[in-house]
mmCIF file of C-alpha atoms in Angstrom:
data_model
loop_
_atom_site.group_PDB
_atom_site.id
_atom_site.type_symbol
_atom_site.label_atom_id
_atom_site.label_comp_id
_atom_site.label_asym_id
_atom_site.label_seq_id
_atom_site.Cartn_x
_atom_site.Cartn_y
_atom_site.Cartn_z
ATOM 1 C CA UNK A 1 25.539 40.531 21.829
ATOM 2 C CA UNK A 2 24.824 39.551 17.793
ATOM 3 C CA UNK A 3 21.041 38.963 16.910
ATOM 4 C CA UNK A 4 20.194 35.576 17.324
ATOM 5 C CA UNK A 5 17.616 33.465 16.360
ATOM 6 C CA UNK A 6 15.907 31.772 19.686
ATOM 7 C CA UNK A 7 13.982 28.354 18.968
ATOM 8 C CA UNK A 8 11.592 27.073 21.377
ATOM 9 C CA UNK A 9 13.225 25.513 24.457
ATOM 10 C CA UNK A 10 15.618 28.526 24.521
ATOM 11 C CA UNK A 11 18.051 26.558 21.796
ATOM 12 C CA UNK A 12 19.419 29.727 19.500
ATOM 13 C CA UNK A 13 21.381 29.642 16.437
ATOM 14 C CA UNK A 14 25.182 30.954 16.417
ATOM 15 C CA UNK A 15 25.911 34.574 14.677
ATOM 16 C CA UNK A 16 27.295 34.153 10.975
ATOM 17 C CA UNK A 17 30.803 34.588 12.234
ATOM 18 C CA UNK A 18 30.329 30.719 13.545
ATOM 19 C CA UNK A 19 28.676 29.187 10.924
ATOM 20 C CA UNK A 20 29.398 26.223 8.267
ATOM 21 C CA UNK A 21 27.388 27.471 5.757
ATOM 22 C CA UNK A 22 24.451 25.023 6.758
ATOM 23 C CA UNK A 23 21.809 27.222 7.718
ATOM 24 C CA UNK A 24 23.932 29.166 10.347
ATOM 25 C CA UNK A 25 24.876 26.767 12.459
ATOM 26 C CA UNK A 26 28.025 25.305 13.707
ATOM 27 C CA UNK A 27 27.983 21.478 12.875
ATOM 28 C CA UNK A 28 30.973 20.544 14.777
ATOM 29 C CA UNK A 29 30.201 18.768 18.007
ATOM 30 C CA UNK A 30 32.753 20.001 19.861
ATOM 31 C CA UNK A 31 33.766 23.424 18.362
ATOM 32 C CA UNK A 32 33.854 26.529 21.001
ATOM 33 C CA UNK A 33 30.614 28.214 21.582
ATOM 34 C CA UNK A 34 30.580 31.726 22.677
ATOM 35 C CA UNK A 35 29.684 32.913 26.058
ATOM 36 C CA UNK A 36 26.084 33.760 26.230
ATOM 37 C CA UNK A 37 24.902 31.527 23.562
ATOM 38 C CA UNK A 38 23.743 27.693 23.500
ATOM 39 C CA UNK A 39 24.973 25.495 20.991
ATOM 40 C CA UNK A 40 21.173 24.301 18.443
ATOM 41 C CA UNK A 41 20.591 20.767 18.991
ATOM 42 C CA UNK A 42 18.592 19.008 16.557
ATOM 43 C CA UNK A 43 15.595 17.066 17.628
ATOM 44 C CA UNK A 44 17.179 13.485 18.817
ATOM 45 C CA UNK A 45 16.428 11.913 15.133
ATOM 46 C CA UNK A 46 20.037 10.321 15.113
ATOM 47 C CA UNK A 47 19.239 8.387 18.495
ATOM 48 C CA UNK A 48 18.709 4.506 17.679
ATOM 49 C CA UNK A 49 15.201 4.152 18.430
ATOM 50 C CA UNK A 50 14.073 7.222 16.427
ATOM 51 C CA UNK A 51 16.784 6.585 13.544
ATOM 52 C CA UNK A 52 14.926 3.300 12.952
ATOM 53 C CA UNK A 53 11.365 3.750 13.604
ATOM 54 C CA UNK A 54 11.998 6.954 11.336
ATOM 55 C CA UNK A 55 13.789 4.515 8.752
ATOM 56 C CA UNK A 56 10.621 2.500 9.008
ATOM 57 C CA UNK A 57 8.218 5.309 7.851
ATOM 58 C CA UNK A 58 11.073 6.668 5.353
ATOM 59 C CA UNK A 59 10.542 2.777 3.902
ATOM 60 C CA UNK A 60 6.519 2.802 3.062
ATOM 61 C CA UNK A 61 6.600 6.704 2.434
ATOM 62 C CA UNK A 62 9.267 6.574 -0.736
ATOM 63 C CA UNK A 63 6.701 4.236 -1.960
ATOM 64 C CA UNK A 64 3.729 6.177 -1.859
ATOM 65 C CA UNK A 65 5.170 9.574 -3.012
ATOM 66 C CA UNK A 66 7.440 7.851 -5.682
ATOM 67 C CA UNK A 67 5.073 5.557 -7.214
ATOM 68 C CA UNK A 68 1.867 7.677 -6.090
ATOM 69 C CA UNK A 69 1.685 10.002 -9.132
ATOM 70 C CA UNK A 70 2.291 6.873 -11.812
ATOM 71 C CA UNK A 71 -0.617 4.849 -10.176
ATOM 72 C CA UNK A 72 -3.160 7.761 -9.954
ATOM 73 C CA UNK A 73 -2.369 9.337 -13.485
ATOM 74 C CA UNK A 74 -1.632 6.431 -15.031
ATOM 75 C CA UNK A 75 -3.258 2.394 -16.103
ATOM 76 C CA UNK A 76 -1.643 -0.080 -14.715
ATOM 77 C CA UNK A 77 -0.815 -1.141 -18.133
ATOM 78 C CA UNK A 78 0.404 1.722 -19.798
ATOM 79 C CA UNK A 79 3.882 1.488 -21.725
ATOM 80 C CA UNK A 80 5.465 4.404 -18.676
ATOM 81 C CA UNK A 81 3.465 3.083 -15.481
ATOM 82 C CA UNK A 82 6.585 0.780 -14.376
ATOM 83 C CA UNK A 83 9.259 3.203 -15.543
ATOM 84 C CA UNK A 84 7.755 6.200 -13.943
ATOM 85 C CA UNK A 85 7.346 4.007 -10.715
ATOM 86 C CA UNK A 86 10.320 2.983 -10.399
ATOM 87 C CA UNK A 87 12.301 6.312 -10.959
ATOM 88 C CA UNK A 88 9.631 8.285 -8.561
ATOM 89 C CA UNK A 89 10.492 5.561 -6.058
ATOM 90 C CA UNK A 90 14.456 6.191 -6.745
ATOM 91 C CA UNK A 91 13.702 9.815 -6.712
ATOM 92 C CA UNK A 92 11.430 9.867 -3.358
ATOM 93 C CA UNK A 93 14.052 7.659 -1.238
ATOM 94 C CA UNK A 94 16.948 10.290 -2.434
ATOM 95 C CA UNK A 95 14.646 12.885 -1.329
ATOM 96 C CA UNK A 96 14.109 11.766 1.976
ATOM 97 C CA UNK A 97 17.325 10.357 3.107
ATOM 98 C CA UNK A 98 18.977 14.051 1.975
ATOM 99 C CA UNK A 99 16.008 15.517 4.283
ATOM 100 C CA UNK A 100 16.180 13.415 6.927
ATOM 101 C CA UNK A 101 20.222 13.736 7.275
ATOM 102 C CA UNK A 102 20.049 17.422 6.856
ATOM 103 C CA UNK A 103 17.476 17.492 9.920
ATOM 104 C CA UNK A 104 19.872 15.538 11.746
ATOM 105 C CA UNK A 105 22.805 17.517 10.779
ATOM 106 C CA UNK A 106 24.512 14.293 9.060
ATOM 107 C CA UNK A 107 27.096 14.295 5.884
ATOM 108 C CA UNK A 108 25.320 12.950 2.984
ATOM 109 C CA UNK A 109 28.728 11.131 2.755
ATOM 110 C CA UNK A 110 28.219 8.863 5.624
ATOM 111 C CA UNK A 111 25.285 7.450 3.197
ATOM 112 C CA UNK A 112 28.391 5.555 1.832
ATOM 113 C CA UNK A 113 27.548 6.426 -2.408
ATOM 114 C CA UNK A 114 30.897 6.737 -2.999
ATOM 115 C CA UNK A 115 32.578 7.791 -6.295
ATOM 116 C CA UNK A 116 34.936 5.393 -6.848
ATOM 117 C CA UNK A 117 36.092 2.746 -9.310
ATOM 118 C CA UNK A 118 35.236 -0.064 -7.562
ATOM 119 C CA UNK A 119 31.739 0.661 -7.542
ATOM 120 C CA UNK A 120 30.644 -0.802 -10.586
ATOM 121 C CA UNK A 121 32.468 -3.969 -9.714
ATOM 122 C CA UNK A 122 30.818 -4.129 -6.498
ATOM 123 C CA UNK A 123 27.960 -3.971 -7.865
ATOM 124 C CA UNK A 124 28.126 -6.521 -10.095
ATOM 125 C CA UNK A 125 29.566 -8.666 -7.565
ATOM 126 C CA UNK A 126 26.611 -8.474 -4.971
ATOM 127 C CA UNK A 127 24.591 -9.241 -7.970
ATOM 128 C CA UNK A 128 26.332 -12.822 -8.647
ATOM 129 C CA UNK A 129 26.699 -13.077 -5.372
ATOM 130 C CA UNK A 130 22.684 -12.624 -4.497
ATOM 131 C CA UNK A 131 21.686 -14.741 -7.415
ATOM 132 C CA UNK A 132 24.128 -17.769 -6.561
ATOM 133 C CA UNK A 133 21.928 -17.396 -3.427
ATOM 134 C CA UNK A 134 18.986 -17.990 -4.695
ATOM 135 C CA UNK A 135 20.079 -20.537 -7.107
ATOM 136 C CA UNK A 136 21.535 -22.638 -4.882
ATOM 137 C CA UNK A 137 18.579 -22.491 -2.974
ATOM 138 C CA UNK A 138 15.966 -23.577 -5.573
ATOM 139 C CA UNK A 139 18.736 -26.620 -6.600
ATOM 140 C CA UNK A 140 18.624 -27.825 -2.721
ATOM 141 C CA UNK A 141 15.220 -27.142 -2.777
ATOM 142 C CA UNK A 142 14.278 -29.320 -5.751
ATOM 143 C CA UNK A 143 16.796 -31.866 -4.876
ATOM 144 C CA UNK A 144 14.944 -32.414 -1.546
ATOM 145 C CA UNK A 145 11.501 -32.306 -3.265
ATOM 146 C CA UNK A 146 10.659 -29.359 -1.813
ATOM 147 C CA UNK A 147 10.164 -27.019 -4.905
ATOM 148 C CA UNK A 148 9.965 -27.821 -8.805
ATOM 149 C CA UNK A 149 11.356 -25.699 -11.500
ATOM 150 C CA UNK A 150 9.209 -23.613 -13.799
ATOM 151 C CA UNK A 151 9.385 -24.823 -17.026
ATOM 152 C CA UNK A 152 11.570 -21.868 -18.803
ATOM 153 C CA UNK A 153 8.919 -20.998 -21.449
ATOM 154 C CA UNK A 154 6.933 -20.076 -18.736
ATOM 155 C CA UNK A 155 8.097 -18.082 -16.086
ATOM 156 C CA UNK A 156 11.579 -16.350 -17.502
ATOM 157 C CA UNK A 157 11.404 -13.549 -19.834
ATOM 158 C CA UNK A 158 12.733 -12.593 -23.318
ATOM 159 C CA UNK A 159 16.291 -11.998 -22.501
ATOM 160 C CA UNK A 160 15.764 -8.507 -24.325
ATOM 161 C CA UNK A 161 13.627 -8.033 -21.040
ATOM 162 C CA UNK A 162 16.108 -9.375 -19.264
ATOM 163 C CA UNK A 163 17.478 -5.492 -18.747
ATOM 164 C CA UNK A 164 14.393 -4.114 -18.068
ATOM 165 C CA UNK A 165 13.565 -6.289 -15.344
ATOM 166 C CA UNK A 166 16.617 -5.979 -13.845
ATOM 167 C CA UNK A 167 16.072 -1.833 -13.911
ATOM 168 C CA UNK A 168 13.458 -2.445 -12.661
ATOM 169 C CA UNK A 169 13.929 -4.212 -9.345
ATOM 170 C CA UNK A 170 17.156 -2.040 -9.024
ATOM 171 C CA UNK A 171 15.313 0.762 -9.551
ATOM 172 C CA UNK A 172 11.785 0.033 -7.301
ATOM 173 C CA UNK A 173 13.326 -1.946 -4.679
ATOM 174 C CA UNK A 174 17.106 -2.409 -4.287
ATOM 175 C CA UNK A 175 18.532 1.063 -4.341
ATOM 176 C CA UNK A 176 15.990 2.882 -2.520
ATOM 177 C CA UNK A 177 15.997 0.302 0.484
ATOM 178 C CA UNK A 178 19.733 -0.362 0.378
ATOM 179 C CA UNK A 179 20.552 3.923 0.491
ATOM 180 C CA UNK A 180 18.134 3.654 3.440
ATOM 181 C CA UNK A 181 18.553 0.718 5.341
ATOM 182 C CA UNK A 182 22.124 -0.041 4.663
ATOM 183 C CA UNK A 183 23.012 3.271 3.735
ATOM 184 C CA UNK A 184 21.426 5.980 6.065
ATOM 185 C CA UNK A 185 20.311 4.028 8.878
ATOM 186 C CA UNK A 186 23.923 1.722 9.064
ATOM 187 C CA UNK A 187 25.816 5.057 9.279
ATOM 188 C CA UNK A 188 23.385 6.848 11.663
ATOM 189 C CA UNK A 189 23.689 3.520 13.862
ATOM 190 C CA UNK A 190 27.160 3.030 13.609
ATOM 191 C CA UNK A 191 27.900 6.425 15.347
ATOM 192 C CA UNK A 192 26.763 4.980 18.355
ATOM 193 C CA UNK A 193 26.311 1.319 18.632
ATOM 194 C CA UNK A 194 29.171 -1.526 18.092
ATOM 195 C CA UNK A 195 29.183 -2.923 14.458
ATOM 196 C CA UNK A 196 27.443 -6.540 15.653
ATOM 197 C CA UNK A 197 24.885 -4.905 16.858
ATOM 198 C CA UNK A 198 24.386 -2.296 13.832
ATOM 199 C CA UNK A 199 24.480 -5.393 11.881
ATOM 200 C CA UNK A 200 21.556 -7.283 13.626
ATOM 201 C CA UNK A 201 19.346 -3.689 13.770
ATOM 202 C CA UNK A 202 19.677 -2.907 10.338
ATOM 203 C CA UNK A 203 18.628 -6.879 8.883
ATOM 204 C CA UNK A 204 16.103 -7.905 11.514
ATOM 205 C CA UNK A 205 13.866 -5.067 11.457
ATOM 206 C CA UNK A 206 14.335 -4.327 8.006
ATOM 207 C CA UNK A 207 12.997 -8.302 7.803
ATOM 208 C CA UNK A 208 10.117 -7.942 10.111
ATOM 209 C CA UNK A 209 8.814 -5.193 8.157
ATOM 210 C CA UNK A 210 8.354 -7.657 5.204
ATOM 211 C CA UNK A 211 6.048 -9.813 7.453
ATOM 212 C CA UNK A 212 3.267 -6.730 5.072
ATOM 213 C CA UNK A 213 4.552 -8.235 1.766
ATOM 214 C CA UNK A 214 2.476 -10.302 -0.409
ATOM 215 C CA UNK A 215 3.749 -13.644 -0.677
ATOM 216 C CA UNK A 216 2.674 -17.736 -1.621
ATOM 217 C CA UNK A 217 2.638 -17.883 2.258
ATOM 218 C CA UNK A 218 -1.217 -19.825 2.624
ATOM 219 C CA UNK A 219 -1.284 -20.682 6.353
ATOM 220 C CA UNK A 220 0.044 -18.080 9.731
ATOM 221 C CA UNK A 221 3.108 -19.949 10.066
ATOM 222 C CA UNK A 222 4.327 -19.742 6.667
ATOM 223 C CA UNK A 223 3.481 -15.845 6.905
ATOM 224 C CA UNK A 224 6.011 -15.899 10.260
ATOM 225 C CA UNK A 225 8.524 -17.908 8.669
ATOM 226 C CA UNK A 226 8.379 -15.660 5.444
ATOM 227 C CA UNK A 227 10.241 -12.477 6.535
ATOM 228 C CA UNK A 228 12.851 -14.839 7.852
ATOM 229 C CA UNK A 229 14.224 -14.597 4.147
ATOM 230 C CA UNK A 230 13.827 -10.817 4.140
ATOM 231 C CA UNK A 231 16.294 -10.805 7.435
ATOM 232 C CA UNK A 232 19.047 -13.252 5.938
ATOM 233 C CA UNK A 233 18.859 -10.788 2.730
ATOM 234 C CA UNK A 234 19.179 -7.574 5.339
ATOM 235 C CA UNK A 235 22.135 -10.089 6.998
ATOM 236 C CA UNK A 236 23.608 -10.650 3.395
ATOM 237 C CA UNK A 237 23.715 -6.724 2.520
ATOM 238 C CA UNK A 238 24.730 -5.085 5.593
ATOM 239 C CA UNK A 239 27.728 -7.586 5.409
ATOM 240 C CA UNK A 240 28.302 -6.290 1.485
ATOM 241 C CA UNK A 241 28.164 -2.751 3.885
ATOM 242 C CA UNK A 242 30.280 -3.699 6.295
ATOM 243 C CA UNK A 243 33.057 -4.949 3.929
ATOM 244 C CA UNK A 244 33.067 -2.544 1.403
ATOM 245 C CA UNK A 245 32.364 0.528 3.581
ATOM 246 C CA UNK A 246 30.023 1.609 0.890
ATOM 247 C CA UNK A 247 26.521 0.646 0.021
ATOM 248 C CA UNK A 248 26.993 -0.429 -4.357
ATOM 249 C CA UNK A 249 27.379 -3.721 -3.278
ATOM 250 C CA UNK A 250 24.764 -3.980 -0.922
ATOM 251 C CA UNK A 251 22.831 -2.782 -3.758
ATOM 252 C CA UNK A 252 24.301 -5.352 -5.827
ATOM 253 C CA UNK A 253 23.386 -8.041 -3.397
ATOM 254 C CA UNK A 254 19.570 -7.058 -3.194
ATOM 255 C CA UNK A 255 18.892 -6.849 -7.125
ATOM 256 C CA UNK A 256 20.728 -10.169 -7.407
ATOM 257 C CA UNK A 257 18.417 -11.753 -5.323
ATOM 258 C CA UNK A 258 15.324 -10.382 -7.629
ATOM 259 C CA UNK A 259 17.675 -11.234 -10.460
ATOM 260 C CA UNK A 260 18.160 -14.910 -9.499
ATOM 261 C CA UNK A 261 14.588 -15.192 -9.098
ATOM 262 C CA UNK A 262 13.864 -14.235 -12.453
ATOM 263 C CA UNK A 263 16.290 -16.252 -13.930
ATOM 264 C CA UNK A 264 16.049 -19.669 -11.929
ATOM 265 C CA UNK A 265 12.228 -19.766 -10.968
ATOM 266 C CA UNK A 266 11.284 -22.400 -8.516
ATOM 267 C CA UNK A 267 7.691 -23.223 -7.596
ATOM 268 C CA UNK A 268 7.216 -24.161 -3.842
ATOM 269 C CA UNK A 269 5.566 -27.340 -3.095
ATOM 270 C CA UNK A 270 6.576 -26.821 0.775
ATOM 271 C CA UNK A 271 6.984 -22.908 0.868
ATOM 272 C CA UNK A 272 8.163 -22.793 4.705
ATOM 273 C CA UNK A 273 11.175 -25.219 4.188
ATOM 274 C CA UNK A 274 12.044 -23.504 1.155
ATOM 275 C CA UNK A 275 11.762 -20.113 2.706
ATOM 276 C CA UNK A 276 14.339 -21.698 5.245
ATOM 277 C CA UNK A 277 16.351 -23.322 2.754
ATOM 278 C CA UNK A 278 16.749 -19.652 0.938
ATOM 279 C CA UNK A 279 17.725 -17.734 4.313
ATOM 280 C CA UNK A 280 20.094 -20.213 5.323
ATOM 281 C CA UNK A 281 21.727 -19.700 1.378
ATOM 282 C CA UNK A 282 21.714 -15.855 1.884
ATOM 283 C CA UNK A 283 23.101 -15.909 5.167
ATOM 284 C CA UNK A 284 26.156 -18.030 3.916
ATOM 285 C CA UNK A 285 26.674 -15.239 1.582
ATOM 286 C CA UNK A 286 26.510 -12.611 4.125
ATOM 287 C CA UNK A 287 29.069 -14.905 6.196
ATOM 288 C CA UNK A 288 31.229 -15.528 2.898
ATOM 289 C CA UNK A 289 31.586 -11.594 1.950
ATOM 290 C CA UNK A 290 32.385 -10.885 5.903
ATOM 291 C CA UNK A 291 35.078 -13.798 5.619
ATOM 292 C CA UNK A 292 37.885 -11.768 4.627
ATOM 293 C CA UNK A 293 39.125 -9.020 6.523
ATOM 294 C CA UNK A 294 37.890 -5.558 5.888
ATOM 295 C CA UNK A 295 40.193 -3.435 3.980
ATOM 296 C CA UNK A 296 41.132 0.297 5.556
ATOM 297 C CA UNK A 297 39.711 2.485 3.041
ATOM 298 C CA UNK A 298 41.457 4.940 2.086
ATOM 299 C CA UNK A 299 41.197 8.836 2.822
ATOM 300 C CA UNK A 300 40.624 10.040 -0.831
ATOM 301 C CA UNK A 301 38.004 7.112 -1.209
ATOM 302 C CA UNK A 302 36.109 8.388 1.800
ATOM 303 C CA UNK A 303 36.339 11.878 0.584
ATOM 304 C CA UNK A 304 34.420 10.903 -2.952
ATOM 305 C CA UNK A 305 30.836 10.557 -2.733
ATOM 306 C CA UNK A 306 28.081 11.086 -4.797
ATOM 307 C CA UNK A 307 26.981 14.904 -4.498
ATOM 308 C CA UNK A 308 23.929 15.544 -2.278
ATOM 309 C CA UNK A 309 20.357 16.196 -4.115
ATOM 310 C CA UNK A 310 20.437 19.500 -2.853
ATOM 311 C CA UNK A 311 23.836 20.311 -5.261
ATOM 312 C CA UNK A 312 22.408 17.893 -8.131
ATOM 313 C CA UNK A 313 25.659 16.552 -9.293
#
């Protein structure tokens, strides 16, 4: 019998003859295994419960390592503090997802960064999309007296910020949540729960985690009632997921909503109701993009994805 390479629990990895080139394994589920040999089974990372609770960590750990080195090295105010931050926080959540599908024997192209023309419109659709969210929410909420709006000299930028800010919350926020909420996690679920339920996994925890975030929330109810917008914006992008089969849009939908904030400021005077008010906006959005049936991508659009960190492009 070939040399093999035993792991603990008696699990062994196939001779070269059988392997993908990933670390001498075969990654095929059901390809033949030799006689004498047991097939390596990764640590159960792609169940449910540990996909998300791994997710979860994944979430608050890009953070730390991507921002980590900006805030220690760095004042708060210096010129690269932001731009460093937000890169190392792109740059941490690639990391991770790559390491965390790799353990789990995954494709990086079930991540759903694909390659394709219709990404940048996608993108830029999620972004009107999430900021026609949030502006119809702070007209509603004004016209019901439940918010004002900032004056503009005082709360939106230079629009030769405009850009910046906009890198900026794609950059810190939207892209590294969306490749691992609606990108990893939606594909890991997806493999074994029905779509529904993928969809209500991947926007309610994803919200409940935001219960952590600062907000004008002043009383323990409004805190409560606060990630409630953070699960209709989960809702919204998972949709953008779910019809697109890749994750630009969902991208798209998340900076909008930081986009649409910048650009039409409202100041709560009731912050619950308008906290409402905003989910129930973003989850007609989510309901809007799932409207229309889901087109059958195609075979060469599945096949084009971004290459994996490990290959660099």
């Amino acid at each position: 019998m070939p040399s093999t390479l035993v792991f603990p629990g008696g699990a062994v990895i196939l001779p070269e003859a059988y392997a993908d080139g990933h670390c001498g394994f075969n990654s095929e589920p059901d390809a033949p295994v030799p006689p004498g040999y047991l097939t390596w089974r990764p640590m159960k990372i792609t169940h449910p419960v540990w996909a998300v609770l791994i997710t979860c960590v994944a979430m608050f750990t890009q953070i730390l390592v991507g921002a980590g080195p900006a805030m220690l090295l760095l004042d708060s105010d210096d010129a690269l503090y932001r731009p460093l931050g937000m890169i190392g926080i792109t740059l941490a959540s690639l990391g991770l997802v790559y390491v965390i599908r790799r353990f789990g024997r995954q494709t990086w192209q079930g991540v759903g960064l694909t390659m394709s023309w219709r990404a940048v419109p996608h993108l830029l659709l999620g972004i009107v999309a999430g900021g026609a969210a949030v502006a119809a929410a702070g007209a509603l909420a004004v016209t019901v007296g439940v918010a004002t709006w900032v004056p503009s000299e005082v709360a939106r930028p230079d629009l030769s910020l405009l850009p910046l800010s906009i890198a900026f919350a794609l950059l810190s926020q939207a892209f590294p949540e969306e490749l691992l909420w609606r990108g990893h996690l939606y594909d890991t679920l997806s493999a074994r729960m029905s779509p529904r339920a993928v969809l209500i996994v991947v926007s309610v925890v994803f919200g409940v985690l935001h219960i952590f975030s600062q907000s004008a929330a002043d009383t323990p109810v409004e805190r409560l009632i606060y990630p409630l917008q953070a699960i209709a914006l989960g809702f919204a992008c998972a949709a953008a997921r779910w019809r697109t089969g890749a994750v630009w849009m969902a991208v798209g939908v998340h900076t909008g909503l930081h986009t649409g904030n910048i650009l039409f400021p409202a100041q709560s005077v009731n912050f619950g109701v308008h906290v409402v008010i905003l989910t129930c906006t973003l989850t007609v959005t989510g309901l809007l993009i799932m409207a229309r049936r889901r087109p059958t991508t195609t075979g060469a659009e599945r096949g084009q994805t971004l290459p994996s960190p490990s290959h660099g492009g």
